[in-house]
Coordinates of C-alpha atoms and ligand atoms in Angstrom, one line a residue:
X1 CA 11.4 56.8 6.1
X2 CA 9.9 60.3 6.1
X3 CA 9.9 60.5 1.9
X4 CA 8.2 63.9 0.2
X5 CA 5.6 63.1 -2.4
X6 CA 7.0 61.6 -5.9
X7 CA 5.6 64.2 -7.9
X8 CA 6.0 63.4 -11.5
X9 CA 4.4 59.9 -10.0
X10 CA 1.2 61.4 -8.4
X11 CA 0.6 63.1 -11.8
X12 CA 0.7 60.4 -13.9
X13 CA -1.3 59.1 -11.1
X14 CA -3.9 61.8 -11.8
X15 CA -4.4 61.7 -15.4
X16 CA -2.1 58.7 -17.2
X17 CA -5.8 56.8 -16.9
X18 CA -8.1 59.3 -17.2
X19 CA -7.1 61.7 -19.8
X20 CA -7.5 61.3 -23.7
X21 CA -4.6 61.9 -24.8
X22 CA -1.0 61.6 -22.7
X23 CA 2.1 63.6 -24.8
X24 CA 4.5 63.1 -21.9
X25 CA 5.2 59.2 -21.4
X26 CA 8.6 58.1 -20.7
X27 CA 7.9 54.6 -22.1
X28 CA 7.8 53.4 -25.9
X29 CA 4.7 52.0 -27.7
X30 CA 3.8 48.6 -26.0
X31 CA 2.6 45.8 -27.3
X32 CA 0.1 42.3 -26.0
X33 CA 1.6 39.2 -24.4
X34 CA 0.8 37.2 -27.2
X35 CA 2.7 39.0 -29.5
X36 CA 6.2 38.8 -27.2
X37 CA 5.1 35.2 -26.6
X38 CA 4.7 34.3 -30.7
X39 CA 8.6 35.9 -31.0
X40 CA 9.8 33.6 -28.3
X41 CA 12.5 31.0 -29.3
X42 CA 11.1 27.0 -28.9
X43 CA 12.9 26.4 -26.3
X44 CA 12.0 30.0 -24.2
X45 CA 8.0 28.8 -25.3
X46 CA 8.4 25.5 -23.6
X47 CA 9.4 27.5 -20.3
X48 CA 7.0 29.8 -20.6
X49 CA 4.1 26.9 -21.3
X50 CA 5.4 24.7 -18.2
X51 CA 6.1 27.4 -16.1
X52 CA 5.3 26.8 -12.5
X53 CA 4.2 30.2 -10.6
X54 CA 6.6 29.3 -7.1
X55 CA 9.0 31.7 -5.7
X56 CA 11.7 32.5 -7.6
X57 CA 16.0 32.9 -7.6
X58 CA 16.4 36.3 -5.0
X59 CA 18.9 37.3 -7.6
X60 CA 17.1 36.2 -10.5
X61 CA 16.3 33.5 -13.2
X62 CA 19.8 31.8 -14.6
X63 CA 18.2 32.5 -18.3
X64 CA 17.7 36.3 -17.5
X65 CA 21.0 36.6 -15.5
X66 CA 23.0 35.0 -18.7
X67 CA 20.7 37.4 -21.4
X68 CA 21.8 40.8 -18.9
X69 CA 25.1 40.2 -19.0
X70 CA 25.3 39.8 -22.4
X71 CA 24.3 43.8 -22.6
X72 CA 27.4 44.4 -20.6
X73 CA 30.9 43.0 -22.4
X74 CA 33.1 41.5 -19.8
X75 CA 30.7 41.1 -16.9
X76 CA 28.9 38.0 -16.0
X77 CA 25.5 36.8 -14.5
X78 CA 27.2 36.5 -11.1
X79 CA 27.5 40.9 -11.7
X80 CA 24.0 41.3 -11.9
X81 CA 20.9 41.2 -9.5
X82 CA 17.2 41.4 -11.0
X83 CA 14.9 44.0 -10.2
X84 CA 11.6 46.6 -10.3
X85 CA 13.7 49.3 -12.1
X86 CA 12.6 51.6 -9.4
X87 CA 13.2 49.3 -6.7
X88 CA 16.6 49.4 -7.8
X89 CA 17.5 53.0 -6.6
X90 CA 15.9 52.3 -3.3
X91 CA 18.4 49.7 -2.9
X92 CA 21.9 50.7 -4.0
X93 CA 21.1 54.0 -2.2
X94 CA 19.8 51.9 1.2
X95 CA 23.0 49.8 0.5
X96 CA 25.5 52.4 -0.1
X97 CA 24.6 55.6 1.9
X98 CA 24.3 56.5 5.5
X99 CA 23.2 59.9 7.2
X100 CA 25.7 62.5 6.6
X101 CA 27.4 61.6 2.9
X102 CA 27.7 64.0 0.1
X103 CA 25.8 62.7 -3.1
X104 CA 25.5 64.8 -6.5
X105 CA 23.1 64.5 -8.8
X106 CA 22.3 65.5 -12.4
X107 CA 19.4 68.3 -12.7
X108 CA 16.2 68.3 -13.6
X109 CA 16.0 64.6 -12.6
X110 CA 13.5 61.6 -12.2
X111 CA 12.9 62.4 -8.4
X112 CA 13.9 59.3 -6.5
X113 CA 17.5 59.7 -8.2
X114 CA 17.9 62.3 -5.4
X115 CA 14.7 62.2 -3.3
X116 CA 15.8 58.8 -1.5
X117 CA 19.3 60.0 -0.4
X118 CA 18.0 62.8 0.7
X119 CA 15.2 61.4 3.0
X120 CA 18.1 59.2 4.3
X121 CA 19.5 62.2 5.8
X122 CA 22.2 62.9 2.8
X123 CA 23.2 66.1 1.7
X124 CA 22.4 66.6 -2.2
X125 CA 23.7 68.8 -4.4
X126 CA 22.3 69.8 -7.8
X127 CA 24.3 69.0 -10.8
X128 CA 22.1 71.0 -13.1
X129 CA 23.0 70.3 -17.0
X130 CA 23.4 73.7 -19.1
X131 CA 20.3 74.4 -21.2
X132 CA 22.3 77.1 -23.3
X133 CA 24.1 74.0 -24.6
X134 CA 21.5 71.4 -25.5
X135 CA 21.3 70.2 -22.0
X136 CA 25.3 68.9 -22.0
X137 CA 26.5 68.3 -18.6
X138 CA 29.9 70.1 -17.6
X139 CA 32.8 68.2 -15.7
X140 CA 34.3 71.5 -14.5
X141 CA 30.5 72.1 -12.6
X142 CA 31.2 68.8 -11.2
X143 CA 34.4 69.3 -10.0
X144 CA 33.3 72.6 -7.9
X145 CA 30.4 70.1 -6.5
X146 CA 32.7 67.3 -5.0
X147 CA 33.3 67.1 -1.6
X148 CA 35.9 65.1 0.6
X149 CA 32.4 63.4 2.0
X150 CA 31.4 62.7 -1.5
X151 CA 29.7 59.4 -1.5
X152 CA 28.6 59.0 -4.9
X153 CA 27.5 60.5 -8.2
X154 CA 24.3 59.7 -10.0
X155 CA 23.6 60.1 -14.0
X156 CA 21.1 59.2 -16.3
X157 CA 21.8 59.0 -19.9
X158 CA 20.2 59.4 -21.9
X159 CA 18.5 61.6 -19.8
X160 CA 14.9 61.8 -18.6
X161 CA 13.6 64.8 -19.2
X162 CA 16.1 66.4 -21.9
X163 CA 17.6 63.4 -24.0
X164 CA 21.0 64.7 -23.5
X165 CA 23.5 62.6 -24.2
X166 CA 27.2 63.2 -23.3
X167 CA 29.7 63.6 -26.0
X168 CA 32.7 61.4 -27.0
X169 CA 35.4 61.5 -24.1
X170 CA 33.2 62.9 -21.7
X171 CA 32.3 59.4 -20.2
X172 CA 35.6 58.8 -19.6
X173 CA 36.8 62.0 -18.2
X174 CA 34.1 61.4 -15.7
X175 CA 35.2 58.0 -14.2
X176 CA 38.4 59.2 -14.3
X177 CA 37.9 62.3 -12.2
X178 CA 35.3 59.8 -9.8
X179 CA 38.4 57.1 -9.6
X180 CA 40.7 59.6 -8.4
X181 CA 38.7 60.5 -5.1
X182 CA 36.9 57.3 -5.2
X183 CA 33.7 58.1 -5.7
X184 CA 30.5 55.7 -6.1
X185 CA 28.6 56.4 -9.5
X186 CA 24.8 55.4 -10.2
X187 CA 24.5 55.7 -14.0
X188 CA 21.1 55.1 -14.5
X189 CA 21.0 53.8 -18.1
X190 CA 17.1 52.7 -18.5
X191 CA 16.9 54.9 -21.9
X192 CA 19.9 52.9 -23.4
X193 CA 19.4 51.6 -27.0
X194 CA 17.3 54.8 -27.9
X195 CA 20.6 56.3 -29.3
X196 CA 19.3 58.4 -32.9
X197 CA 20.2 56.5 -36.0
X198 CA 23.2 54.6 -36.6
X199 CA 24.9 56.3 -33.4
X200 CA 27.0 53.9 -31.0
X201 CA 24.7 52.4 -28.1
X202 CA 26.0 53.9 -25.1
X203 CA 28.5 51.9 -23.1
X204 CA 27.2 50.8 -19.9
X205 CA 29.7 52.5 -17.1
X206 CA 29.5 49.1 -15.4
X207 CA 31.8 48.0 -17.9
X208 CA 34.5 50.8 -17.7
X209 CA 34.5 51.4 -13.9
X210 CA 34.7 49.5 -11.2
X211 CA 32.8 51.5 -8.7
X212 CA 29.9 52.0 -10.7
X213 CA 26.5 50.5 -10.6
X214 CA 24.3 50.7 -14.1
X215 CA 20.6 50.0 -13.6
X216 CA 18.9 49.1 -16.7
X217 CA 15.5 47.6 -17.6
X218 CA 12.6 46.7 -20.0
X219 CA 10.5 49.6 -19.4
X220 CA 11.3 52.1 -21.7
X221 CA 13.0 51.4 -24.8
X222 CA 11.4 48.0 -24.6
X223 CA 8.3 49.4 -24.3
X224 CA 7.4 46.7 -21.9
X225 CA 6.8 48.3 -17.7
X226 CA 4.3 46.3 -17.3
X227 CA 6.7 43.1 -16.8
X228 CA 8.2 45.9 -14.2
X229 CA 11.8 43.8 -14.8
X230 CA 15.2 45.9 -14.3
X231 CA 18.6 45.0 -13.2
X232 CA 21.7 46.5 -11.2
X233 CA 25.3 45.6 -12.7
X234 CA 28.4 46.1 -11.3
X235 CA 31.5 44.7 -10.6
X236 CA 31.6 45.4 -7.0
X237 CA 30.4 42.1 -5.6
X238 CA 30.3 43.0 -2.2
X239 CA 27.8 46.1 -3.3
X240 CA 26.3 43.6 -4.9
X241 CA 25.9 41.2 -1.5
X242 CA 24.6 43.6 0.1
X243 CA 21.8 44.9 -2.2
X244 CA 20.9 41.6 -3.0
X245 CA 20.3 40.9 1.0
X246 CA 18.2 44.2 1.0
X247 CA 16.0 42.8 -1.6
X248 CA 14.7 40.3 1.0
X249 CA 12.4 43.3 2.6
X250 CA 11.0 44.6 -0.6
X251 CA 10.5 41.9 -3.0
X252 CA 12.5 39.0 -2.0
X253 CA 12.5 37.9 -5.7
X254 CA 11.4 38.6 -9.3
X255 CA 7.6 37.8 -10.4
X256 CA 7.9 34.2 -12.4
X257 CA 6.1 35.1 -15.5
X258 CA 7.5 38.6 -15.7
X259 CA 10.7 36.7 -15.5
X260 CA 10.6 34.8 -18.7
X261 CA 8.5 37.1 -21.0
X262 CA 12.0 39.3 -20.0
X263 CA 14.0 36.2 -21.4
X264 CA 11.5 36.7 -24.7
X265 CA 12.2 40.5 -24.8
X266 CA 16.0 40.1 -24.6
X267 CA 16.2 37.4 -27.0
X268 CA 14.0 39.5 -29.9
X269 CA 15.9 42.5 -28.8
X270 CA 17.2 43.7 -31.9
X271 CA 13.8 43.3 -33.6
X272 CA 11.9 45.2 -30.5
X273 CA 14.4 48.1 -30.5
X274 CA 14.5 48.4 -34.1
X275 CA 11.2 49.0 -34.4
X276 CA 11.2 51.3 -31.5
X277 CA 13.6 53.1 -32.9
X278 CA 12.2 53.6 -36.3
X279 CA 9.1 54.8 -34.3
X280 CA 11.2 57.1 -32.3
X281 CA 12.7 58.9 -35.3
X282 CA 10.4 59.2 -37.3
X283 CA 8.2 61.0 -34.4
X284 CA 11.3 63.1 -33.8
X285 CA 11.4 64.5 -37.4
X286 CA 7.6 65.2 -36.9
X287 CA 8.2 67.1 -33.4
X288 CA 11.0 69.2 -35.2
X289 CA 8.6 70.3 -37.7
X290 CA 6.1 71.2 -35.2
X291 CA 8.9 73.2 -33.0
X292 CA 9.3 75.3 -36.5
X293 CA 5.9 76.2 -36.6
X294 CA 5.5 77.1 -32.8
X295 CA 9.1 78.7 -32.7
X296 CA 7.3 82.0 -30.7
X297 CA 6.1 79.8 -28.1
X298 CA 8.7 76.6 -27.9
X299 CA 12.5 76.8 -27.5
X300 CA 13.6 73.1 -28.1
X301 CA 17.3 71.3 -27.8
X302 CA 17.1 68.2 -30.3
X303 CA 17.3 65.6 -27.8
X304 CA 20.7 63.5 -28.3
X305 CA 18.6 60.1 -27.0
X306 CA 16.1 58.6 -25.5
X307 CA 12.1 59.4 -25.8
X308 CA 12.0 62.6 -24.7
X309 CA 12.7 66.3 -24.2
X310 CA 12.0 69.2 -22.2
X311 CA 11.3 72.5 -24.4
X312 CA 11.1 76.0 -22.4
X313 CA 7.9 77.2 -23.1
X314 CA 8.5 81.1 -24.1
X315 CA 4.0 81.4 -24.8
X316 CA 3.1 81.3 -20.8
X317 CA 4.2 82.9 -17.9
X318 CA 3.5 79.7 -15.8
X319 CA 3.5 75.9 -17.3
X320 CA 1.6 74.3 -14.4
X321 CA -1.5 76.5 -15.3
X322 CA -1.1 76.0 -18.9
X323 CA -0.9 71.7 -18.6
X324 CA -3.8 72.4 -16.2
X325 CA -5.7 74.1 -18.5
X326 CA -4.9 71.8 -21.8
X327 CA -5.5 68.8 -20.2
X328 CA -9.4 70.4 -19.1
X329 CA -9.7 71.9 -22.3
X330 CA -8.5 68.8 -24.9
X331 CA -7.8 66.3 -22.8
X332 CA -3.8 66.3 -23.6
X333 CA -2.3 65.5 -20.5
X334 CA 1.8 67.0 -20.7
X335 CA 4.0 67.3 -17.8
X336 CA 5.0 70.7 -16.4
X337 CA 8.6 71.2 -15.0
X338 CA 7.1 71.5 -12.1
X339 CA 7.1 68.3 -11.3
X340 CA 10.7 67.5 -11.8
X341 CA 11.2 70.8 -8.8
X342 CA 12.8 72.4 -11.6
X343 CA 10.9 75.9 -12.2
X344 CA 7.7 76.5 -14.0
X345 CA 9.0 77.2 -17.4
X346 CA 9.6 73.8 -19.4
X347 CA 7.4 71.0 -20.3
X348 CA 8.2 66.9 -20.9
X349 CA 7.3 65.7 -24.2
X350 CA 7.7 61.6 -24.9
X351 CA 7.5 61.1 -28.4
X352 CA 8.1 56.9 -28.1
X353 CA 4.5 56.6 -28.8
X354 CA 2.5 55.4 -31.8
X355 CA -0.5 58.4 -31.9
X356 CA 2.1 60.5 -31.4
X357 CA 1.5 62.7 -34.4
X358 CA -2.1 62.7 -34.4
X359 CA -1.5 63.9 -30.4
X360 CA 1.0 66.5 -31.8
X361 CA -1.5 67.8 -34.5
X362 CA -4.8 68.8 -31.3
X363 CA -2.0 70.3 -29.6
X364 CA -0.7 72.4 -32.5
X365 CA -4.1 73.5 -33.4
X366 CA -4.9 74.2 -29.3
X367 CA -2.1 76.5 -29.5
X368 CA -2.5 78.3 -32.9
X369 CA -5.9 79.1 -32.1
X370 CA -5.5 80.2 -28.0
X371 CA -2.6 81.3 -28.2
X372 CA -2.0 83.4 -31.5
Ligands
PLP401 C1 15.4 57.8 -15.3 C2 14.5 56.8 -14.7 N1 14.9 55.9 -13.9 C3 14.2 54.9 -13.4 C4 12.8 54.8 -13.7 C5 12.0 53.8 -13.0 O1 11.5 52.9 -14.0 P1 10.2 52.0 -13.7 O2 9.1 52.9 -13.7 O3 10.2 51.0 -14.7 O4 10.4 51.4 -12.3 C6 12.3 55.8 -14.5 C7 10.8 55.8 -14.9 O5 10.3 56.7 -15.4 C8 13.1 56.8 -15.1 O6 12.7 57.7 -16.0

């Protein structure tokens, strides 16, 4: 496969180890085996103690199968395959597409959402969400995208980089209008549970239509990519089949201990996304208060979800040279929209992380003194 670079990867690649400082991370705040390990039930400990490091189930662990579906009301284990998040858009795209399909996908995106259709000789068109109104995505736009060739329709809410989040109805509208011309949808949910306050956690389109595939994972709300654990759920079991068969030439099957520190993570996970949460917010009232101050050089959507958002930066003429030049000067590395192919005008803050303020506060004194 002749692939282009995955820039927003080689970046972090760059600096995510090197620089002091990163302001742009997708993921929540981690935390050390032993403390996942001390919340795990007795019976989850005893696996975990005995476990035996063999090959494991190409669809995944029973346990894990049994704690995924439970995310998704009215779908079993038998709808859902285990995964590397990532390595879950390789394969429903490998399993669904061919050269030649039509395939639309939300913009700014995480790259391979479009990248890998593309390379397999797709077309792709751009559903770019509306920045004049907080990032919402508009049906109508969709509708003047869709093709007879349409193969499928990929989504990520809440969305990486903007933390939009559709509003009520819109969800529906959308399978409706995919059901009619039977359209595929990817809804790529891996910032689910990061929903502000006491708002509903979005429903998994899994569960309301039958052509669509969620993919999910530990990674971000979870605050836990190092287990690299995600899953695909849908009701299409033949879809299914035939991703799960794919899976034999990338990983053949899940990493055993990654496995069950997953079963931990989903048994504790209304203690773990609690406290995410609370860390999410709480960040989000500080990065509001910073917005205020730095209102001449920031323009700023409250994100709807999710860890992070994507302000226009009004200060620079170009926000490539200016992460270039913070990163060299305070060692705050911050991602430019360059990297998402989406101009040179916005920048990705994550805000899921616990220095966040202290991060926020060398970057608001960089910028009052450089800049004013
Ligand atoms: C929207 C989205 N989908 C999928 C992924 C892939 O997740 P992972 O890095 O855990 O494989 C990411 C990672 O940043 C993402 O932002």
């Amino acid at each position: 496969m002749n692939i282009p670079a995955f820039d927003l990867e080689r970046y972090f690649a760059k600096y995510e180890f090197t620089a002091k400082y990163l302001l742009s991370c997708s993921d929540c705040q981690t935390m050390p085996v032993r403390e996942l390990v001390g919340m795990a039930s007795e019976t989850t400990r005893r696996l975990w103690d005995n476990l035996a490091l063999g090959y494991t189930e190409t669809m995944g662990h029973p346990l894990l199968r049994r704690a995924i579906a439970d995310l998704h009301k009215g779908l079993g284990p038998e709808n859902t395959l285990v995964v590397v998040p990532e390595e879950g858009i390789f394969l429903l795209m490998n399993s669904l597409l061919k050269a030649g399909d039509h395939v639309v996908c939300i913009s700014p995106a995480y790259q391979s959402l479009h990248e890998i259709a593309r390379a397999m000789g797709c077309e792709v068109s751009d559903w770019v969400l509306d920045e004049t109104d907080a990032w919402a995505p508009n049906l109508d736009a969709l509708e003047r995208l869709l093709r007879p060739e349409t193969k499928l329709v990929v989504v990520n809410f809440p969305h990486n980089p903007t933390g939009s989040v559709p509003g009520p109805g819109f969800l529906t509208s959308l399978y409706a209008l995919l059901e009619e011309r039977g359209i595929y949808l990817l809804s790529d949910e891996m910032y689910r549970f990061l929903e502000p306050g006491d708002a509903p956690v979005l429903v998994p389109a899994c569960q309301e239509y039958s052509r669509a595939v969620t993919l999910g994972g530990l990674s971000k709300a979870f605050g836990l990519p190092g287990l690299r654990l995600g899953w695909l759920v849908t009701r299409d079991a033949d879809l299914l089949h035939r991703m799960s068969r794919l899976k034999d030439y990338t990983t053949i099957c899940h990493s055993a201990p990654s496995e069950v520190l997953g079963v931990m993570a989903l048994e504790n996970r209304e203690a773990i996304i609690a406290r995410q949460k609370g860390l999410v917010w709480d960040n989000l009232k500080i990065l509001d208060s910073f917005f205020r101050t730095h209102q001449d050089f920031f323009q700023c959507a409250v994100p709807k979800g999710g860890s992070m958002c994507f302000p226009r930066v009004t200060g620079v003429d170009s926000t490539l040279a200016f992460c270039e030049k913070l990163v060299e000067d305070t060692g705050i590395m911050v991602a430019p929209s360059a990297m998402f192919r989406f101009g040179d005008h916005h920048v990705r803050f994550g805000f899921g992380r616990r220095d966040f303020p202290r991060v926020l506060e060398i970057l608001s004194h960089y910028i009052s003194t450089h800049f004013k």
